[in-house]
Coordinates of C-alpha atoms in Angstrom, one line a residue:
X1 CA -83.3 -152.8 -125.6
X2 CA -86.4 -152.8 -123.5
X3 CA -87.2 -153.8 -119.9
X4 CA -90.4 -154.4 -118.0
X5 CA -90.3 -154.0 -114.2
X6 CA -93.3 -155.4 -112.3
X7 CA -93.8 -154.6 -108.6
X8 CA -96.3 -156.8 -106.8
X9 CA -97.1 -154.8 -103.7
X10 CA -98.2 -156.9 -100.6
X11 CA -97.3 -154.3 -98.0
X12 CA -100.8 -153.5 -97.0
X13 CA -101.5 -157.2 -96.5
X14 CA -98.6 -157.2 -94.0
X15 CA -100.6 -155.2 -91.6
X16 CA -103.8 -157.2 -91.8
X17 CA -102.4 -160.3 -90.1
X18 CA -104.8 -162.5 -92.0
X19 CA -102.6 -165.5 -92.7
X20 CA -98.9 -165.0 -91.8
X21 CA -96.8 -162.9 -89.4
X22 CA -96.3 -159.3 -90.0
X23 CA -92.5 -159.6 -90.5
X24 CA -92.9 -162.2 -93.2
X25 CA -95.1 -160.0 -95.3
X26 CA -92.7 -157.1 -94.8
X27 CA -89.9 -159.2 -96.1
X28 CA -91.9 -160.3 -99.1
X29 CA -93.1 -156.8 -100.1
X30 CA -93.0 -156.4 -103.8
X31 CA -92.4 -160.2 -103.9
X32 CA -92.2 -160.5 -107.6
X33 CA -89.6 -158.3 -109.2
X34 CA -89.6 -159.0 -112.9
X35 CA -87.5 -157.7 -115.6
X36 CA -88.8 -159.2 -118.8
X37 CA -87.0 -157.9 -121.9
X38 CA -88.4 -160.4 -124.3
X39 CA -92.0 -159.4 -123.7
X40 CA -91.4 -155.7 -124.2
X41 CA -89.2 -156.3 -127.2
X42 CA -92.2 -157.9 -128.8
X43 CA -94.3 -154.8 -128.0
X44 CA -91.6 -152.6 -129.4
X45 CA -91.4 -154.7 -132.5
X46 CA -95.1 -154.3 -133.1
X47 CA -95.0 -150.5 -132.5
X48 CA -91.9 -149.8 -134.5
X49 CA -92.3 -148.3 -138.0
X50 CA -92.7 -151.1 -140.6
X51 CA -90.0 -151.8 -143.1
X52 CA -89.8 -153.8 -146.2
X53 CA -86.3 -155.1 -145.3
X54 CA -84.8 -156.3 -142.0
X55 CA -83.5 -153.5 -139.8
X56 CA -79.8 -153.1 -139.5
X57 CA -78.4 -154.2 -136.2
X58 CA -76.7 -150.9 -135.9
X59 CA -79.7 -148.8 -136.8
X60 CA -80.7 -146.0 -134.4
X61 CA -84.1 -147.7 -133.9
X62 CA -82.4 -150.8 -132.5
X63 CA -80.5 -148.6 -130.0
X64 CA -83.6 -147.1 -128.4
X65 CA -84.2 -148.3 -124.9
X66 CA -87.7 -148.5 -123.2
X67 CA -88.5 -149.2 -119.6
X68 CA -92.0 -149.9 -118.3
X69 CA -92.6 -149.9 -114.6
X70 CA -95.8 -151.6 -113.5
X71 CA -97.2 -151.7 -110.0
X72 CA -99.9 -154.3 -109.0
X73 CA -100.8 -152.8 -105.6
X74 CA -101.8 -155.5 -103.1
X75 CA -100.8 -158.4 -105.2
X76 CA -99.3 -160.9 -102.8
X77 CA -96.2 -163.0 -103.4
X78 CA -98.2 -166.2 -102.9
X79 CA -101.2 -165.6 -105.2
X80 CA -99.6 -167.8 -107.8
X81 CA -99.7 -170.7 -105.3
X82 CA -103.1 -169.8 -103.9
X83 CA -104.7 -169.3 -107.4
X84 CA -102.5 -171.3 -109.9
X85 CA -103.2 -170.5 -113.5
X86 CA -105.3 -167.4 -112.8
X87 CA -102.6 -165.0 -113.8
X88 CA -100.8 -166.8 -116.7
X89 CA -99.0 -163.7 -118.0
X90 CA -97.6 -162.8 -114.7
X91 CA -96.6 -166.4 -114.1
X92 CA -94.7 -166.3 -117.5
X93 CA -92.9 -163.2 -116.3
X94 CA -91.7 -165.1 -113.2
X95 CA -90.9 -168.2 -115.2
X96 CA -89.1 -166.6 -118.2
X97 CA -87.8 -163.4 -116.6
X98 CA -86.0 -162.5 -113.5
X99 CA -87.6 -162.1 -110.1
X100 CA -86.6 -161.6 -106.4
X101 CA -87.7 -164.0 -103.7
X102 CA -88.3 -161.1 -101.3
X103 CA -87.9 -157.4 -100.8
X104 CA -88.2 -155.1 -97.8
X105 CA -90.4 -152.0 -97.9
X106 CA -89.7 -148.7 -96.3
X107 CA -91.5 -147.8 -93.1
X108 CA -94.4 -147.3 -93.1
X109 CA -95.5 -150.0 -95.5
X110 CA -98.2 -147.9 -97.2
X111 CA -98.9 -147.3 -100.8
X112 CA -97.9 -143.6 -101.3
X113 CA -94.7 -143.7 -99.2
X114 CA -93.4 -146.8 -100.9
X115 CA -94.3 -145.9 -104.4
X116 CA -92.6 -142.5 -104.0
X117 CA -89.6 -144.3 -102.6
X118 CA -89.5 -146.6 -105.7
X119 CA -89.1 -143.6 -108.1
X120 CA -86.9 -141.4 -105.9
X121 CA -84.7 -143.9 -104.0
X122 CA -85.4 -142.1 -100.8
X123 CA -86.9 -143.2 -97.5
X124 CA -90.1 -141.5 -96.2
X125 CA -88.2 -139.2 -93.7
X126 CA -86.3 -137.9 -96.6
X127 CA -88.9 -137.5 -99.3
X128 CA -91.7 -136.3 -96.9
X129 CA -94.6 -138.7 -97.9
X130 CA -94.8 -140.4 -94.6
X131 CA -98.2 -141.9 -95.0
X132 CA -101.2 -142.0 -97.3
X133 CA -102.8 -139.3 -95.1
X134 CA -101.0 -137.2 -92.5
X135 CA -100.8 -133.7 -90.9
X136 CA -97.7 -131.6 -91.5
X137 CA -97.1 -129.0 -88.7
X138 CA -94.7 -127.0 -90.9
X139 CA -97.3 -126.5 -93.6
X140 CA -100.1 -126.6 -91.1
X141 CA -102.0 -128.7 -93.6
X142 CA -103.2 -132.2 -94.1
X143 CA -102.1 -134.4 -97.0
X144 CA -104.6 -137.0 -98.2
X145 CA -104.2 -139.4 -101.1
X146 CA -107.7 -138.6 -102.3
X147 CA -107.2 -134.8 -102.3
X148 CA -106.6 -133.6 -105.8
X149 CA -105.2 -130.3 -104.3
X150 CA -102.7 -132.2 -102.2
X151 CA -101.5 -134.7 -104.7
X152 CA -100.9 -131.9 -107.3
X153 CA -99.0 -129.7 -104.9
X154 CA -95.3 -130.2 -105.5
X155 CA -94.4 -128.9 -102.1
X156 CA -95.4 -132.2 -100.5
X157 CA -93.2 -134.3 -102.8
X158 CA -89.5 -134.3 -101.8
X159 CA -86.7 -135.7 -103.9
X160 CA -86.5 -136.1 -107.7
X161 CA -88.6 -138.8 -109.3
X162 CA -87.0 -140.9 -112.1
X163 CA -89.3 -139.3 -114.8
X164 CA -88.1 -135.8 -113.8
X165 CA -84.4 -136.8 -114.1
X166 CA -85.2 -138.5 -117.5
X167 CA -87.1 -135.4 -118.8
X168 CA -84.1 -133.2 -117.8
X169 CA -81.9 -135.5 -119.8
X170 CA -84.0 -135.0 -122.9
X171 CA -86.0 -138.2 -122.7
X172 CA -89.8 -138.5 -123.1
X173 CA -91.7 -140.1 -120.2
X174 CA -95.3 -141.1 -119.4
X175 CA -97.2 -142.0 -116.3
X176 CA -100.5 -143.8 -116.4
X177 CA -101.1 -143.2 -112.8
X178 CA -98.4 -143.2 -110.2
X179 CA -98.3 -141.4 -106.8
X180 CA -96.7 -138.0 -107.3
X181 CA -96.9 -138.0 -111.1
X182 CA -99.6 -135.3 -111.2
X183 CA -97.4 -132.8 -109.3
X184 CA -94.7 -130.6 -111.1
X185 CA -91.9 -131.8 -108.8
X186 CA -88.9 -129.6 -109.4
X187 CA -91.0 -127.9 -112.1
X188 CA -91.1 -131.0 -114.1
X189 CA -94.0 -133.4 -115.0
X190 CA -94.0 -136.4 -117.3
X191 CA -94.6 -135.5 -120.9
X192 CA -97.7 -137.6 -120.8
X193 CA -99.6 -138.3 -117.6
X194 CA -103.1 -139.1 -116.4
X195 CA -104.9 -137.7 -113.4
X196 CA -105.9 -140.6 -111.3
X197 CA -109.4 -142.0 -111.9
X198 CA -110.2 -145.2 -110.2
X199 CA -113.2 -145.8 -112.4
X200 CA -111.0 -146.3 -115.5
X201 CA -110.9 -150.1 -116.3
X202 CA -107.5 -151.9 -116.3
X203 CA -107.9 -152.7 -119.9
X204 CA -108.2 -149.0 -120.8
X205 CA -105.1 -148.3 -118.8
X206 CA -103.1 -151.0 -120.6
X207 CA -104.4 -149.7 -124.0
X208 CA -103.3 -146.2 -123.1
X209 CA -99.8 -147.4 -122.4
X210 CA -99.7 -149.4 -125.7
X211 CA -100.9 -146.3 -127.5
X212 CA -98.0 -144.3 -126.1
X213 CA -95.6 -147.0 -127.2
X214 CA -97.2 -146.9 -130.7
X215 CA -96.4 -143.2 -131.2
X216 CA -93.7 -142.3 -133.7
X217 CA -90.2 -142.4 -132.5
X218 CA -89.8 -138.7 -131.8
X219 CA -92.9 -138.7 -129.5
X220 CA -92.7 -142.2 -128.0
X221 CA -91.9 -142.3 -124.3
X222 CA -88.7 -144.1 -123.2
X223 CA -90.0 -144.5 -119.6
X224 CA -93.6 -145.5 -118.7
X225 CA -95.3 -146.2 -115.4
X226 CA -98.6 -148.1 -115.0
X227 CA -100.3 -148.3 -111.6
X228 CA -103.2 -150.8 -110.8
X229 CA -104.9 -150.6 -107.4
X230 CA -107.8 -153.0 -107.9
X231 CA -106.2 -156.0 -106.0
X232 CA -105.3 -153.8 -103.1
X233 CA -108.9 -152.4 -102.8
X234 CA -110.2 -156.0 -102.8
X235 CA -107.8 -157.7 -100.3
X236 CA -106.0 -154.9 -98.6
X237 CA -106.2 -154.1 -94.8
X238 CA -109.8 -154.7 -93.6
X239 CA -110.8 -156.8 -96.6
X240 CA -111.3 -160.6 -96.8
X241 CA -108.3 -162.9 -97.0
X242 CA -107.2 -163.7 -100.5
X243 CA -108.5 -167.3 -100.3
X244 CA -112.0 -165.9 -100.1
X245 CA -111.7 -163.5 -103.1

């Protein structure tokens, strides 16, 4: 069995006040919450070892489970209505899968705090990532999302991310970008991970995930994250309204 979770993050747009009240955007954070088994099953079928005869329903290969967590940072809930037909694959996720009408972010509604909450289940006051950039009087240091030294320092990242729990359970995990994935939290990193590089095209990132899923069964990750920030950098706080982009 396989599952694809897509988080469309419009939290930063909540602060811009460009089109709708702040509270509405907060309530619609991560507006599309899709779990599309059929799509990922197709991917799994393409990446599974070929066989001359149909696989047995009870084979170990059929019992493998894969979860892919995708974040589209800054992708608002209403883009499908504003730009119909521009994202047919995502629209098919909503149409054929399962989605939530609305979700509420943690406070503050910033990228790093919320993405770390997604993978730890903790609020910011518990996991410690209280903003994208902040000063910690205990460490007497500043944390900044663009600081390689900071993002790779496990001391900043409280809680246990899902990939660490999975690795401890003997599963293989992979992160093609995700806040916190570069740090050895609890002494554990994903088996495969990429240091963030915003210049890497989205197509290259997707290909990287597909290559991981094409590995042989013993090396293939059971849990994969994929983070895409391009929409947020185009229409986030201080940028033009989505109707103009």
